[in-house]
Short mmCIF file of C-alpha atoms in Angstrom, two decimals:
data_model
loop_
_atom_site.label_atom_id
_atom_site.label_comp_id
_atom_site.label_asym_id
_atom_site.label_seq_id
_atom_site.Cartn_x
_atom_site.Cartn_y
_atom_site.Cartn_z
CA MET A 60 40.78 -74.18 -120.26
CA ASP A 61 37.89 -73.42 -118.20
CA ALA A 62 38.11 -70.36 -116.38
CA ASP A 63 37.06 -70.41 -112.81
CA THR A 64 34.75 -67.46 -112.47
CA SER A 65 33.37 -66.88 -109.02
CA ALA A 66 30.07 -65.35 -108.87
CA PRO A 67 29.64 -62.13 -106.71
CA PRO A 68 28.13 -62.83 -103.41
CA GLN A 69 24.50 -62.65 -103.34
CA PRO A 70 23.05 -60.23 -100.75
CA THR A 71 21.41 -61.88 -97.72
CA LEU A 72 18.79 -60.69 -95.52
CA ASP A 73 20.82 -59.17 -92.74
CA SER A 74 20.10 -56.29 -90.51
CA PHE A 75 22.41 -53.94 -88.81
CA HIS A 76 22.12 -50.67 -86.69
CA ARG A 77 22.71 -47.29 -88.04
CA ASN A 78 23.14 -44.29 -85.83
CA ASP A 79 22.15 -41.07 -87.44
CA GLY A 80 22.87 -38.42 -84.91
CA ASN A 81 19.89 -38.42 -82.67
CA SER A 82 18.07 -41.55 -83.84
CA GLU A 83 18.74 -45.08 -84.24
CA TYR A 84 17.48 -47.08 -87.24
CA LEU A 85 17.40 -50.87 -88.07
CA GLN A 86 18.53 -51.39 -91.64
CA SER A 87 17.67 -54.39 -93.59
CA VAL A 88 19.84 -55.34 -96.67
CA SER A 89 18.55 -57.19 -99.61
CA SER A 90 19.01 -57.43 -103.20
CA GLU A 91 15.78 -55.77 -104.09
CA SER A 92 15.09 -53.17 -101.54
CA SER A 93 16.24 -51.69 -98.25
CA SER A 94 14.13 -50.58 -95.39
CA PHE A 95 14.74 -48.82 -92.25
CA ILE A 96 12.77 -49.25 -88.93
CA MET A 97 12.78 -46.36 -86.61
CA VAL A 98 13.05 -47.23 -82.83
CA GLN A 99 11.49 -44.69 -80.29
CA PRO A 100 14.09 -43.36 -78.02
CA LYS A 101 13.43 -43.91 -74.22
CA ASN A 102 13.95 -40.27 -73.01
CA ARG A 103 10.92 -38.88 -74.92
CA LEU A 104 8.66 -41.47 -73.29
CA GLU A 105 9.84 -40.54 -69.80
CA THR A 106 9.86 -36.68 -70.04
CA PRO A 107 5.98 -35.99 -70.45
CA SER A 108 5.25 -38.15 -67.40
CA ARG A 109 7.68 -36.32 -65.05
CA VAL A 110 6.06 -32.98 -66.23
CA TRP A 111 2.56 -34.08 -65.52
CA VAL A 112 3.48 -35.31 -61.94
CA THR A 113 5.20 -32.00 -61.23
CA THR A 114 2.26 -29.99 -62.46
CA VAL A 115 -0.20 -32.01 -60.40
CA VAL A 116 1.97 -31.56 -57.12
CA VAL A 117 2.28 -27.76 -57.71
CA ILE A 118 -1.50 -27.54 -58.22
CA VAL A 119 -2.20 -29.46 -54.99
CA ILE A 120 0.22 -27.31 -52.97
CA VAL A 121 -1.30 -24.09 -54.23
CA LEU A 122 -4.86 -25.18 -53.54
CA GLN A 123 -3.82 -26.19 -49.93
CA VAL A 124 -2.18 -22.93 -49.37
CA ALA A 125 -5.20 -21.07 -50.70
CA SER A 126 -7.66 -23.13 -48.62
CA THR A 127 -5.52 -22.54 -45.40
CA THR A 128 -5.17 -18.80 -46.02
CA GLY A 129 -8.92 -18.49 -46.73
CA LEU A 130 -9.74 -20.53 -43.50
CA PHE A 131 -7.39 -18.30 -41.37
CA ILE A 132 -9.03 -15.16 -42.68
CA TYR A 133 -12.54 -16.49 -42.09
CA LEU A 134 -11.65 -17.45 -38.52
CA ASN A 135 -10.14 -13.96 -37.79
CA MET A 136 -13.19 -12.20 -39.19
CA SER A 137 -15.51 -14.40 -37.18
CA VAL A 138 -13.43 -13.84 -33.95
CA ASP A 139 -13.34 -10.09 -34.67
CA GLN A 140 -17.19 -9.90 -35.25
CA ALA A 141 -17.94 -11.94 -32.12
CA ARG A 142 -15.58 -9.73 -29.99
CA THR A 143 -17.12 -6.53 -31.48
CA GLN A 144 -20.66 -7.87 -30.66
CA GLY A 145 -19.69 -9.03 -27.27
CA VAL A 146 -18.27 -5.50 -26.28
CA VAL A 147 -21.46 -3.77 -27.63
CA GLU A 148 -23.46 -6.07 -25.44
CA GLU A 149 -21.33 -5.48 -22.49
CA LEU A 150 -21.52 -1.67 -22.82
CA ARG A 151 -25.23 -1.73 -23.23
CA CYS A 152 -25.52 -3.99 -20.28
CA LEU A 153 -23.38 -1.64 -18.16
CA GLY A 154 -25.37 1.29 -19.30
CA LEU A 155 -28.70 -0.35 -18.13
CA LEU A 156 -27.24 -1.25 -14.90
CA ASN A 157 -25.71 2.28 -14.35
CA ALA A 158 -29.23 3.70 -14.92
CA LEU A 159 -30.42 1.77 -11.57
CA GLU A 160 -29.69 3.38 -8.27
CA LYS A 161 -26.68 2.31 -6.23
CA ASP A 162 -26.99 -1.14 -4.64
CA GLN A 163 -30.37 -1.65 -6.12
CA ASP A 164 -31.43 -5.09 -7.53
CA VAL A 165 -32.77 -5.53 -10.88
CA PRO A 166 -36.56 -5.63 -10.91
CA GLU A 167 -38.12 -8.94 -12.05
CA ASP A 168 -40.07 -7.24 -14.81
CA LEU A 169 -36.64 -6.13 -16.23
CA LEU A 170 -34.92 -9.38 -16.09
CA PRO A 171 -35.93 -10.26 -19.66
CA LEU A 172 -34.67 -6.83 -20.88
CA PHE A 173 -31.37 -7.30 -19.32
CA GLY A 174 -30.84 -11.04 -20.10
CA GLU A 175 -29.17 -13.74 -18.20
CA PRO A 176 -25.67 -12.94 -19.52
CA CYS A 177 -26.04 -9.32 -18.54
CA ILE A 178 -27.21 -10.27 -14.98
CA LYS A 179 -24.33 -12.67 -14.62
CA LEU A 180 -21.99 -9.91 -15.73
CA ALA A 181 -23.32 -7.63 -13.13
CA GLU A 182 -22.91 -10.13 -10.27
CA GLY A 183 -19.44 -10.98 -11.34
CA LEU A 184 -18.64 -7.15 -11.38
CA LYS A 185 -20.04 -6.62 -7.99
CA ALA A 186 -18.30 -9.67 -6.65
CA TYR A 187 -14.97 -8.56 -8.20
CA ILE A 188 -15.34 -4.97 -6.81
CA SER A 189 -16.18 -6.28 -3.34
CA LYS A 190 -13.14 -8.67 -3.45
CA VAL A 191 -10.73 -6.00 -4.54
CA THR A 192 -12.09 -3.47 -1.95
CA GLU A 193 -11.63 -6.09 0.85
CA ASN A 194 -8.04 -6.70 -0.36
CA ILE A 195 -7.09 -3.14 -0.47
CA ILE A 196 -8.56 -2.60 3.10
CA SER A 197 -6.71 -5.62 4.47
CA LYS A 198 -3.52 -4.80 2.81
CA HIS A 199 -3.69 -1.12 4.13
CA THR A 200 -4.45 -2.41 7.62
CA PHE A 201 -1.55 -4.97 7.49
CA GLN A 202 0.80 -2.16 6.30
CA GLU A 203 -0.36 0.10 9.17
CA ARG A 204 0.19 -2.78 11.71
CA VAL A 205 3.63 -3.65 10.14
CA ALA A 206 4.77 0.12 9.96
CA ILE A 207 5.31 0.54 13.73
CA PRO A 208 7.39 3.50 14.71
CA PRO A 209 10.83 2.78 15.79
CA ARG A 210 10.14 3.98 19.33
CA THR A 211 7.25 1.58 19.59
CA LYS A 212 9.44 -1.39 18.43
CA LEU A 213 11.69 -0.53 21.38
CA LEU A 214 8.90 -0.92 23.74
CA THR A 215 8.22 -4.49 22.52
CA THR A 216 11.65 -5.65 23.35
CA GLY A 217 10.70 -6.13 27.03
CA SER A 218 11.87 -2.72 28.48
CA PRO A 219 9.10 -0.98 30.49
CA ARG A 220 7.33 1.93 28.80
CA PRO A 221 8.61 5.34 30.19
CA SER A 222 6.19 6.48 32.75
CA ALA A 223 6.18 8.56 36.09
CA HIS A 224 3.72 9.46 38.65
CA LEU A 225 5.15 11.93 41.20
CA THR A 226 3.55 13.30 44.40
CA LEU A 227 4.37 16.35 46.42
CA ARG A 228 6.31 15.74 49.39
CA ASP A 229 6.21 17.30 52.98
CA SER A 230 6.97 20.82 51.71
CA GLY A 231 5.34 21.93 48.47
CA LEU A 232 8.43 24.06 47.80
CA GLN A 233 12.02 23.23 48.29
CA GLY A 234 13.99 25.89 49.95
CA THR A 235 13.80 29.69 49.38
CA THR A 236 14.76 29.43 45.68
CA SER A 237 11.05 28.58 44.64
CA LEU A 238 9.79 31.62 46.57
CA THR A 239 11.87 33.78 44.15
CA PRO A 240 10.10 34.39 40.72
CA GLN A 241 11.70 32.84 37.70
CA THR A 242 11.92 35.73 35.18
CA ASP A 243 11.84 33.63 32.03
CA LEU A 244 8.36 32.19 32.95
CA HIS A 245 5.03 33.78 32.35
CA GLN A 246 4.19 36.56 35.01
CA SER A 247 1.19 34.79 36.16
CA CYS A 248 3.01 31.54 37.28
CA ARG A 249 6.70 32.08 37.93
CA HIS A 250 7.20 29.88 40.99
CA PRO A 251 8.50 26.36 39.90
CA VAL A 252 7.37 23.45 42.20
CA ARG A 253 10.38 21.31 43.01
CA SER A 254 9.52 18.88 45.82
CA TRP A 255 8.35 16.02 43.61
CA GLY A 256 9.09 12.55 44.56
CA ASN A 257 8.20 8.88 44.12
CA GLN A 258 8.34 7.59 47.67
CA SER A 259 4.60 7.75 48.41
CA PHE A 260 2.15 4.88 47.84
CA GLY A 261 1.03 4.72 44.05
CA SER A 262 3.95 6.81 42.85
CA HIS A 263 6.45 5.39 40.51
CA LEU A 264 9.28 6.25 38.02
CA HIS A 265 10.11 3.86 35.24
CA ASN A 266 12.78 4.69 32.58
CA MET A 267 12.65 8.33 33.65
CA THR A 268 14.56 10.59 35.87
CA VAL A 269 13.58 13.63 37.95
CA SER A 270 15.98 16.24 39.13
CA ASN A 271 15.13 19.58 40.90
CA GLY A 272 11.47 19.01 40.21
CA ARG A 273 12.06 18.61 36.45
CA LEU A 274 10.93 15.29 34.81
CA ARG A 275 13.30 14.29 32.06
CA ILE A 276 12.17 12.56 28.77
CA PRO A 277 14.28 9.64 27.90
CA ARG A 278 13.24 9.16 24.17
CA GLY A 279 11.16 10.96 21.60
CA GLY A 280 7.48 10.22 21.17
CA ARG A 281 3.93 11.28 22.17
CA TYR A 282 3.58 11.72 25.80
CA TYR A 283 0.53 12.33 27.98
CA LEU A 284 1.29 14.87 30.60
CA TYR A 285 -0.91 15.54 33.54
CA ALA A 286 -0.64 17.63 36.86
CA GLN A 287 -2.95 18.77 39.65
CA VAL A 288 -1.81 21.04 42.58
CA TYR A 289 -3.88 21.53 45.74
CA PHE A 290 -4.06 25.16 46.99
CA ARG A 291 -5.01 25.95 50.55
CA TYR A 292 -5.25 29.26 52.17
CA LEU A 293 -5.08 28.80 56.02
CA THR A 294 -5.40 32.39 57.23
CA LEU A 295 -7.66 35.14 56.17
CA THR A 296 -7.26 38.82 57.08
CA SER A 297 -9.72 40.94 58.95
CA ALA A 298 -9.91 43.14 55.82
CA ASP A 299 -11.03 40.11 53.92
CA TYR A 300 -13.75 39.28 56.44
CA HIS A 301 -15.10 42.95 56.38
CA SER A 302 -15.34 42.89 52.66
CA GLY A 303 -18.14 40.11 53.05
CA SER A 304 -16.40 37.54 50.93
CA VAL A 305 -12.85 36.33 50.27
CA SER A 306 -11.49 35.68 46.59
CA HIS A 307 -8.31 34.30 45.50
CA GLN A 308 -6.97 33.78 42.14
CA VAL A 309 -4.55 30.81 41.58
CA VAL A 310 -2.62 29.86 38.32
CA GLN A 311 -0.98 26.46 37.37
CA CYS A 312 1.21 26.04 34.30
CA VAL A 313 3.10 23.20 32.78
CA TYR A 314 6.40 23.99 30.93
CA LYS A 315 8.77 22.26 28.67
CA LYS A 316 12.48 23.09 28.88
CA THR A 317 14.31 22.38 25.52
CA ALA A 318 17.57 23.51 23.99
CA TYR A 319 16.06 26.88 23.66
CA ALA A 320 16.87 29.52 26.33
CA ARG A 321 13.29 30.15 27.23
CA PRO A 322 10.95 27.42 28.54
CA ILE A 323 7.93 26.67 26.48
CA GLN A 324 4.47 26.85 28.12
CA LEU A 325 2.43 23.76 27.36
CA LEU A 326 -0.63 24.11 29.63
CA LYS A 327 -2.19 26.83 31.75
CA GLY A 328 -4.96 26.66 34.22
CA VAL A 329 -6.50 29.57 36.05
CA GLY A 330 -9.06 29.42 39.01
CA THR A 331 -10.80 32.22 40.79
CA LYS A 332 -12.87 31.35 44.02
CA CYS A 333 -14.74 33.17 46.43
CA TRP A 334 -14.96 31.79 49.98
CA SER A 335 -17.52 32.52 52.77
CA PRO A 336 -16.01 34.42 55.96
CA ASP A 337 -17.26 31.63 57.99
CA SER A 338 -15.09 29.04 56.18
CA GLU A 339 -12.03 27.78 57.94
CA ASN A 340 -9.96 27.16 54.91
CA ALA A 341 -9.89 28.45 51.37
CA LEU A 342 -9.38 25.25 49.21
CA HIS A 343 -8.93 24.93 45.36
CA SER A 344 -7.21 22.57 42.99
CA ILE A 345 -6.52 22.71 39.10
CA TYR A 346 -6.12 19.68 36.97
CA GLN A 347 -4.28 19.78 33.62
CA GLY A 348 -3.66 17.13 30.95
CA GLY A 349 -2.71 16.81 27.35
CA LEU A 350 -0.83 14.86 24.64
CA PHE A 351 2.39 16.28 23.35
CA GLU A 352 5.13 15.46 20.93
CA LEU A 353 8.31 15.47 22.94
CA ARG A 354 12.06 14.70 22.17
CA ALA A 355 14.70 13.04 24.12
CA GLY A 356 16.26 15.33 26.61
CA ASP A 357 13.22 17.65 27.16
CA GLU A 358 12.46 18.50 30.70
CA ILE A 359 8.81 19.06 32.14
CA PHE A 360 8.08 20.93 35.18
CA ILE A 361 5.12 22.57 36.96
CA SER A 362 4.99 26.36 38.19
CA VAL A 363 2.25 28.16 40.20
CA SER A 364 1.34 31.78 41.03
CA SER A 365 0.94 31.32 44.86
CA PRO A 366 3.95 29.21 46.19
CA THR A 367 2.90 29.72 49.86
CA ALA A 368 -0.65 28.22 49.15
CA VAL A 369 0.60 25.09 47.65
CA TYR A 370 -0.38 22.08 50.00
CA ALA A 371 1.55 18.76 49.96
CA GLU A 372 -0.93 15.72 49.86
CA ASP A 373 -0.30 12.60 47.96
CA SER A 374 -3.77 12.20 46.58
CA SER A 375 -4.20 15.97 45.69
CA SER A 376 -0.96 17.22 44.45
CA TYR A 377 0.60 15.05 41.75
CA PHE A 378 2.48 15.19 38.41
CA GLY A 379 3.17 12.61 35.88
CA ALA A 380 3.70 11.52 32.34
CA PHE A 381 3.74 8.38 30.23
CA LEU A 382 4.64 7.51 26.50
CA PHE A 383 1.40 7.07 24.64
CA ASP A 384 1.63 4.20 22.04
CA LEU A 385 -0.42 4.96 18.97
#
């Protein structure tokens, strides 16, 4: 009986994969030998290329930052150097110009020493100083024009400026009261003149009032006051004739009555005249005028030393005041 014996299978060339942890191998199986072929992994091929690219990028960035920083530092140093040099040149130029006399032009032989930039700088400074000076002067003038005192603004609204020109009426003194000395006045002129009026030609009274010979100030301000009284002596005594000459002393005063009890003397005029015995009349006049700061409610009046010698005449005896607009 023949026994069926089957022969063992012969090995064939066949390959399979083997994974040994981190590497893969191709294994070939044969009857005589076995061999393994190593396959390179993909990760190890890609890692060096990424590192190289990153290194190049970092180097480029560092070089760019370094070059930018260096350029910035260089520019700053150049600007500082130019600025310092310019300041030194300007100071030198100003020193040379200051050595010259005021408003003196630069001589032609010194033009090369100063240089064109220095000359332009000097001209620019002169022009700037002139412009600033003109602006300051014009601004100051404008402010003075705008800053008008309140009392002056009232005058521009259409109301007439306070003023008065009064003349002496028929009798230089009104009643016997003026013949009685007023004790609170100076002893040389204690007789107030009361008969002032505005009925004659040329006299007027605007925004002011007069009462009992006193001119009342309507509002505060600087007023120009003026007065003139005509003195006339009609009769001379025989004793005066025998003396060879006749002399009389006349005094005229301008007073201001305020809230104080005693009037304030503003002006005083004194005249002493000698007349010949052959003269028919002894004539004399005193004129006074002045600018005064007055308040609303002040009263101005005239007083004399010789009440009987006061002569009423429109063109010779007068009294007035007006607001002076500064």
